[in-house]
PDB file of C-alpha atoms in Angstrom:
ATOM      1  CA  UNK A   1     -21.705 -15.616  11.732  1.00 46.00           C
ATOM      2  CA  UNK A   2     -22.911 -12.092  12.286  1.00 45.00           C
ATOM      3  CA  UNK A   3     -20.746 -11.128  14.540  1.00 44.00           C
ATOM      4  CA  UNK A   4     -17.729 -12.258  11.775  1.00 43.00           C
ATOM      5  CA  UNK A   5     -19.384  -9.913   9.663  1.00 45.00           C
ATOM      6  CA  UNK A   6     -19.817  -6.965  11.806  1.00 40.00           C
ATOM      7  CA  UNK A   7     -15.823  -7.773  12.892  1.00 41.00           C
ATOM      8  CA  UNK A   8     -14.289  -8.116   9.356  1.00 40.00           C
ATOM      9  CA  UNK A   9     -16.299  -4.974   8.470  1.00 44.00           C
ATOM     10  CA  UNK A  10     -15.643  -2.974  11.407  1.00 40.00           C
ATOM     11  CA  UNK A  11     -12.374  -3.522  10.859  1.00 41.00           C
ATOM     12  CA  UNK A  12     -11.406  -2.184   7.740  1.00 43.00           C
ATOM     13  CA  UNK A  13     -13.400   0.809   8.166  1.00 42.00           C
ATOM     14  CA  UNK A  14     -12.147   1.640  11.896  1.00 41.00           C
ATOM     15  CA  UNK A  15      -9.095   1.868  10.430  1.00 39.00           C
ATOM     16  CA  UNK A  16      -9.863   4.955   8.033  1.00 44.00           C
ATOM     17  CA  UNK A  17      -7.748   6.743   9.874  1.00 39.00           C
ATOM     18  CA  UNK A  18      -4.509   6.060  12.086  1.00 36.00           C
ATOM     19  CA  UNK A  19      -4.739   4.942  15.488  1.00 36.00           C
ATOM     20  CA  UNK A  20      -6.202   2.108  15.953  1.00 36.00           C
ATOM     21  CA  UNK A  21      -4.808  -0.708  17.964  1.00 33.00           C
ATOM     22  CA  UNK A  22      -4.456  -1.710  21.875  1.00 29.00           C
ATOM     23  CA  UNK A  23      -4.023   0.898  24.118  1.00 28.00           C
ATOM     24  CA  UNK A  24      -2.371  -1.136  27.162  1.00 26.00           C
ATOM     25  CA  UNK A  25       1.524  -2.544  26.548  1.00 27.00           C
ATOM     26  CA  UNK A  26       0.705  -6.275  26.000  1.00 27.00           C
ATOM     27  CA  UNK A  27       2.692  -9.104  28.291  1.00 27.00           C
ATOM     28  CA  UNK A  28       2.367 -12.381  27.380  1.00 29.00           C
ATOM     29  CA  UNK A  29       0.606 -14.279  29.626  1.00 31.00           C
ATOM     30  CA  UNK A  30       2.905 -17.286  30.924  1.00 33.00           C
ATOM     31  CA  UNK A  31       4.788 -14.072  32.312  1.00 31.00           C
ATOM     32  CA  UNK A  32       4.910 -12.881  35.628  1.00 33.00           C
ATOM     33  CA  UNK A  33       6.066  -9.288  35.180  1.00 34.00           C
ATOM     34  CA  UNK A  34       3.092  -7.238  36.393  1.00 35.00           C
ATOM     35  CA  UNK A  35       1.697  -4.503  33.101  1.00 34.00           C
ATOM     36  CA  UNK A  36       0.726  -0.998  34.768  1.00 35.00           C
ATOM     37  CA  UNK A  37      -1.204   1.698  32.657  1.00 37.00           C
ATOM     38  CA  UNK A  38       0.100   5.051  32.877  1.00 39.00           C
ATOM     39  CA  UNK A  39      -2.231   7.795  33.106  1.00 42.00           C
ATOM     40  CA  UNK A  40      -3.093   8.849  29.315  1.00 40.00           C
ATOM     41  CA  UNK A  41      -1.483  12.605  28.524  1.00 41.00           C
ATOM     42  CA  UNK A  42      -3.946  12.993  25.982  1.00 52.00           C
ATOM     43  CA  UNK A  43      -7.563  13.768  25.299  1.00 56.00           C
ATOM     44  CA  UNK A  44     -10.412  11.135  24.317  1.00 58.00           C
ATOM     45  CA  UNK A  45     -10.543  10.651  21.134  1.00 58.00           C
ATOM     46  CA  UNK A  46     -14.377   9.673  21.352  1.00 66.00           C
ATOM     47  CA  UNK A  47     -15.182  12.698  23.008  1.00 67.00           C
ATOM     48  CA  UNK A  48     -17.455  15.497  20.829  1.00 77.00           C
ATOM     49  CA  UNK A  49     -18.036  12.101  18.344  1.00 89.00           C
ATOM     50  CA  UNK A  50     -21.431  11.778  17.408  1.00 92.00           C
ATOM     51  CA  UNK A  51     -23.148   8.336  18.385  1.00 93.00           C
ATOM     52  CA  UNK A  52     -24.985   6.419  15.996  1.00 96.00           C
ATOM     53  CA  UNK A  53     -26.518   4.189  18.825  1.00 95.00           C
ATOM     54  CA  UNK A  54     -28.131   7.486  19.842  1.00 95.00           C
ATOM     55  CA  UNK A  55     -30.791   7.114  17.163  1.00 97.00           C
ATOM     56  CA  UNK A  56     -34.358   6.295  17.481  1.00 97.00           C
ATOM     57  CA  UNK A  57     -35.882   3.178  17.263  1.00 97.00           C
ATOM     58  CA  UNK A  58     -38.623   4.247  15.110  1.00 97.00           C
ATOM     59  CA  UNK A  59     -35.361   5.936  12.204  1.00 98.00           C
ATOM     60  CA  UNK A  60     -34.070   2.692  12.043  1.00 98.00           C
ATOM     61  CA  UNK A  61     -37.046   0.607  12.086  1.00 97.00           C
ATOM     62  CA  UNK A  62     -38.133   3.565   9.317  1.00 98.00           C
ATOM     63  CA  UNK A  63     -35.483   2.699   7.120  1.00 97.00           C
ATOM     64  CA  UNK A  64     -35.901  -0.967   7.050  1.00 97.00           C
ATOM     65  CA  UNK A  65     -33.524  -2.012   9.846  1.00 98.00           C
ATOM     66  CA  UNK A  66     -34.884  -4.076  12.660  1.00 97.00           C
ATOM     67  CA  UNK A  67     -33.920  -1.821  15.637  1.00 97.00           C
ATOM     68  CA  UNK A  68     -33.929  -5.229  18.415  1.00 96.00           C
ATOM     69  CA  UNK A  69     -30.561  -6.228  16.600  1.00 96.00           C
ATOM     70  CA  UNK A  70     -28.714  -3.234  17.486  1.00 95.00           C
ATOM     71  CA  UNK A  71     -24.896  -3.769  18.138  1.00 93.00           C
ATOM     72  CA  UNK A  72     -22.618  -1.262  19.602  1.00 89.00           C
ATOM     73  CA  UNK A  73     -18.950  -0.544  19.138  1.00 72.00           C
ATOM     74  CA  UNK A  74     -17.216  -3.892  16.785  1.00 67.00           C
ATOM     75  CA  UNK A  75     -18.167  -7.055  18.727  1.00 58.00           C
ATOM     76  CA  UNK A  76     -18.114  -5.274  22.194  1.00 60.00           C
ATOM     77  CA  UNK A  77     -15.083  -3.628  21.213  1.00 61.00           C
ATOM     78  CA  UNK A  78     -14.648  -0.461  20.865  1.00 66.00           C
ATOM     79  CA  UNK A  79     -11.685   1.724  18.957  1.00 68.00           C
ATOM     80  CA  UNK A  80     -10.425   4.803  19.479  1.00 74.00           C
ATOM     81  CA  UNK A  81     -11.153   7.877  17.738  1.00 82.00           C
ATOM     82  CA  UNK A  82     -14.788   5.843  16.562  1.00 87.00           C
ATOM     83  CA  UNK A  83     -18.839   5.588  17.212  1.00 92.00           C
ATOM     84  CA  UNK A  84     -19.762   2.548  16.244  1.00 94.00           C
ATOM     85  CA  UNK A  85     -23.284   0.727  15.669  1.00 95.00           C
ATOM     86  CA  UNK A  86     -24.968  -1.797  13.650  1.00 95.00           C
ATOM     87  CA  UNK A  87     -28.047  -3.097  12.636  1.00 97.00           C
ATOM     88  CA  UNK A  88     -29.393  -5.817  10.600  1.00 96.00           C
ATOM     89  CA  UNK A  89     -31.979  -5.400   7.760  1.00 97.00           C
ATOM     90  CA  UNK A  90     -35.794  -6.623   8.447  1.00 94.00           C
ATOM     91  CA  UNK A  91     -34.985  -8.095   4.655  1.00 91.00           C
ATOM     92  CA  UNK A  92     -32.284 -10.074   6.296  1.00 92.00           C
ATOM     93  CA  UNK A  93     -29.521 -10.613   3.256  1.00 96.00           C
ATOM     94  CA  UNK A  94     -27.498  -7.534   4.902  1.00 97.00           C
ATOM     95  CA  UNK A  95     -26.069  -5.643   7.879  1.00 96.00           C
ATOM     96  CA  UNK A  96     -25.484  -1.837   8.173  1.00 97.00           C
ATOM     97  CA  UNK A  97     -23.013  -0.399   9.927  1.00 96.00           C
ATOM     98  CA  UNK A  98     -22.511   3.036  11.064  1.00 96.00           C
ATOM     99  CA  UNK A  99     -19.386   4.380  11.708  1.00 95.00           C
ATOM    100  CA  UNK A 100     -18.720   8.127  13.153  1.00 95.00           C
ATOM    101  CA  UNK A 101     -15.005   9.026  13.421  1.00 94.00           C
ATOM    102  CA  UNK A 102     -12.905  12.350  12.510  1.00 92.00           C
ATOM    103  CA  UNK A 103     -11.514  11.272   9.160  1.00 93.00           C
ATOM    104  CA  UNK A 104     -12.649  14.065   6.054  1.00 94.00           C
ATOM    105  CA  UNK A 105     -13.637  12.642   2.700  1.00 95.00           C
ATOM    106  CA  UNK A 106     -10.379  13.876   1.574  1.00 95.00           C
ATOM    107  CA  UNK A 107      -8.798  11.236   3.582  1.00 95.00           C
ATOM    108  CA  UNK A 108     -10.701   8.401   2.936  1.00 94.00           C
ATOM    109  CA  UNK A 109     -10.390   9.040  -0.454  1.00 95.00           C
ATOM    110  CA  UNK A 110      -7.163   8.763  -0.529  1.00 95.00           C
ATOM    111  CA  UNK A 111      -7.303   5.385   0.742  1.00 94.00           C
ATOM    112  CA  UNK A 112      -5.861   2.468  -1.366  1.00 95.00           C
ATOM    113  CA  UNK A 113      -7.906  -0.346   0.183  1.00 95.00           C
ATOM    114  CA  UNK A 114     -11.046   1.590  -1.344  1.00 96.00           C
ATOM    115  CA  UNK A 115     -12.013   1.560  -4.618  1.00 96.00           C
ATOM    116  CA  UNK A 116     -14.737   3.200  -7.320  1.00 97.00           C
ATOM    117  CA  UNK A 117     -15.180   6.219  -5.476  1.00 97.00           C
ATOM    118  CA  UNK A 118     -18.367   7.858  -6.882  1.00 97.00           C
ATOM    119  CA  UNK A 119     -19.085  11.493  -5.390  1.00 97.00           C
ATOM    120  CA  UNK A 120     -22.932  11.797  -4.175  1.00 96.00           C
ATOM    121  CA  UNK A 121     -24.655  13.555  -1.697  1.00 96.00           C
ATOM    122  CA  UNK A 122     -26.865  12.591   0.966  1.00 96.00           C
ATOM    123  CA  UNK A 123     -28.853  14.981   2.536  1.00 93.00           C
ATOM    124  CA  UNK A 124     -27.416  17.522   1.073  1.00 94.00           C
ATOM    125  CA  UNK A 125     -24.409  17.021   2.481  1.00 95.00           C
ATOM    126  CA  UNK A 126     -20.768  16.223   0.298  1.00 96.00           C
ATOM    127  CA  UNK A 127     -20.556  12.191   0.360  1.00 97.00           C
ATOM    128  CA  UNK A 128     -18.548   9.462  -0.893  1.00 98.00           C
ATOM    129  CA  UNK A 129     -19.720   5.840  -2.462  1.00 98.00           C
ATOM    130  CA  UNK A 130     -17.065   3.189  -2.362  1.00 98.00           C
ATOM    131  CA  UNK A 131     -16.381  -0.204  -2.333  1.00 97.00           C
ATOM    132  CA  UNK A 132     -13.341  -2.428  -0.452  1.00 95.00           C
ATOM    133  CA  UNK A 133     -10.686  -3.313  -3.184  1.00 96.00           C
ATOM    134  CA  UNK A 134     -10.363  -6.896  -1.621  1.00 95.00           C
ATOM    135  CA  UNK A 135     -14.269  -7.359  -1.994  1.00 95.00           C
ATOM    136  CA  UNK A 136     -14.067  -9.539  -5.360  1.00 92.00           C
ATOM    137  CA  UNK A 137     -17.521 -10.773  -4.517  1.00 93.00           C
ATOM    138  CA  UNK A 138     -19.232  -7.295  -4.199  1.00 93.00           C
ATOM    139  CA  UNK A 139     -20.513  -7.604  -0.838  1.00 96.00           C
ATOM    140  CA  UNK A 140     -19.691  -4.377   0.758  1.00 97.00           C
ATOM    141  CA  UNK A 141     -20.226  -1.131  -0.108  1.00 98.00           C
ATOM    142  CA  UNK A 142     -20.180   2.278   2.016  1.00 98.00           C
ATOM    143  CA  UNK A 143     -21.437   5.743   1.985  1.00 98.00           C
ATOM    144  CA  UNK A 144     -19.618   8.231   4.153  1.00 98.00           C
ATOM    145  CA  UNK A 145     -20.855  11.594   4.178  1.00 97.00           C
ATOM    146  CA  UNK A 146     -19.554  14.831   6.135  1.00 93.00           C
ATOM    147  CA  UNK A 147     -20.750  15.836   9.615  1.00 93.00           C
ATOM    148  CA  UNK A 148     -19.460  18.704  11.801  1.00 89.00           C
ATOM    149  CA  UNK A 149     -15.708  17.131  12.687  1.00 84.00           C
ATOM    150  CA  UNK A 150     -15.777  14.391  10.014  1.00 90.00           C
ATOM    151  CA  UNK A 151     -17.635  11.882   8.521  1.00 94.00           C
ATOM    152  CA  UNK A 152     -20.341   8.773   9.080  1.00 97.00           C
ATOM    153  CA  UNK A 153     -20.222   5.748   7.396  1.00 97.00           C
ATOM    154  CA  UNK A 154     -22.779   4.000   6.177  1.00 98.00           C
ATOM    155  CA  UNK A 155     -21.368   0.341   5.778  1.00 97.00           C
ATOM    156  CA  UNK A 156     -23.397  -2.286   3.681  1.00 97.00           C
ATOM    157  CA  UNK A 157     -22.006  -6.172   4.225  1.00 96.00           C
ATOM    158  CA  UNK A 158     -24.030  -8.899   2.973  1.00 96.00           C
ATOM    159  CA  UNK A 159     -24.672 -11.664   4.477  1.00 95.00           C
ATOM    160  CA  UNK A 160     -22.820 -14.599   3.388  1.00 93.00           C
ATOM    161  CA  UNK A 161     -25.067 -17.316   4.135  1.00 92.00           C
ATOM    162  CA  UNK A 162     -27.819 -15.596   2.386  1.00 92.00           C
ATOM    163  CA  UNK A 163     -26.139 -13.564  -0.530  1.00 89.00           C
ATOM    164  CA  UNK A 164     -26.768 -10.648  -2.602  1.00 92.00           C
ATOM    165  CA  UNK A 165     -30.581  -9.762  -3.099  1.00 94.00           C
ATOM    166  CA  UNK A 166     -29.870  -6.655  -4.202  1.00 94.00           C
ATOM    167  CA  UNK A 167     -27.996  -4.145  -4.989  1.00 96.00           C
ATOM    168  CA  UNK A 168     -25.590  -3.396  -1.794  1.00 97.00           C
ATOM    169  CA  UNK A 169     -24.571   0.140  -3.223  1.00 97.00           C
ATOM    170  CA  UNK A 170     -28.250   1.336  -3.542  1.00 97.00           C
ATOM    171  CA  UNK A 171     -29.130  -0.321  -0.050  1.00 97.00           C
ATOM    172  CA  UNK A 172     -26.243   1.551   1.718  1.00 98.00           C
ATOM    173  CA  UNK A 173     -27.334   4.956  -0.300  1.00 97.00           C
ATOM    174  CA  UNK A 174     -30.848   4.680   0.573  1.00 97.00           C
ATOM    175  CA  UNK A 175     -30.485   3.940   4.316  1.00 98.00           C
ATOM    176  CA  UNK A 176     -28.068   7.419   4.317  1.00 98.00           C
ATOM    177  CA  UNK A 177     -30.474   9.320   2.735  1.00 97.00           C
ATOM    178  CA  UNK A 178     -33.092   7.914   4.816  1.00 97.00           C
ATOM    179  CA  UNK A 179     -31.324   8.848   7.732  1.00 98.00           C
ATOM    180  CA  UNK A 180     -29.548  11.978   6.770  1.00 96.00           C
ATOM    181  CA  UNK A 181     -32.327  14.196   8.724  1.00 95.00           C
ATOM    182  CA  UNK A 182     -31.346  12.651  12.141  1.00 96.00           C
ATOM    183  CA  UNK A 183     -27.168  12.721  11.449  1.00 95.00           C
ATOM    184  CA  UNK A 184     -25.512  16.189  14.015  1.00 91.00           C
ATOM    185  CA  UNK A 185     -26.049  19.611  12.130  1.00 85.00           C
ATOM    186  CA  UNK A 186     -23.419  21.201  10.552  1.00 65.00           C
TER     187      UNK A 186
END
């Protein structure tokens, strides 16, 4: 069930920007034409990207996230142009999600699957609060905030089996601001 979570989550927000999607020409499998990858003609879009599976133990477990569920990338997955990592809370009704890609604020505001866009800042820094227009239940909410080429997210989900204890919103904010000393300087 977690990993459902972390997919359906990681999803929607990997795709802040364009991009995203399989790499390799797919051939159906009952075929017997042989697929061959070309060399790629251009650069990595992970490269320079901040990692949020870079930070310490003792941050997350700081912030109230139990640092021995640590998941990288979405499901073992990972997309290009994105630094993913997740975590689950030691209060166990949520999972957080950090996401570090090149989209600005600017761009993910523009975003129509987004909604109630609230400006904020976390650690001084220009951030975002929104929420996922096709969340009618109010279980996700995210806080991206501006790093040197582009942003981190900060992605709340509750937990389904265990429902909202709180306010998901407040949770995301306070795990960005708790964190905001250890995101790259700017």
């Amino acid at each position: 069930m977690r990993r459902a979570g972390v997919i359906a989550g990681a999803l929607a927000v990997a795709c802040l920007s364009a991009g995203c999607g399989p790499t390799v020409e797919e051939v159906a499998p009952e075929s017997s034409v042989v697929a061959t990858v070309a060399p790629s003609t251009k650069a990595d879009p992970d490269a320079g990207l901040w990692d949020p599976c870079g930070l310490p133990d003792s941050a997350i477990s700081a912030t109230g996230l139990d640092p021995r569920t640590k998941v990288s990338d979405v499901a073992g997955v990972a997309f290009d142009g994105w630094k993913v990592c997740n975590w689950r809370a030691g209060a166990d009704w949520y999972d957080l999600t950090l996401f570090s890609g090149r989209p600005t604020l600017d761009e993910v505001r523009q975003r129509t699957d987004f909604t109630a866009f609230t400006d904020r800042t976390v650690g001084g820094r220009p951030a975002v609060q929104f929420l996922d227009a096709s969340d009618s239940r109010g279980f996700i909410c995210t806080v991206a905030t501006e790093v040197p080429d582009g942003t981190v997210a900060f992605r709340l989900i509750v937990r389904p089996t265990k429902g909202r204890q709180g306010d998901p919103c407040s949770a995301a904010a306070g795990h960005a601001d708790d964190l905001a000393a250890q995101l790259p300087a700017g």
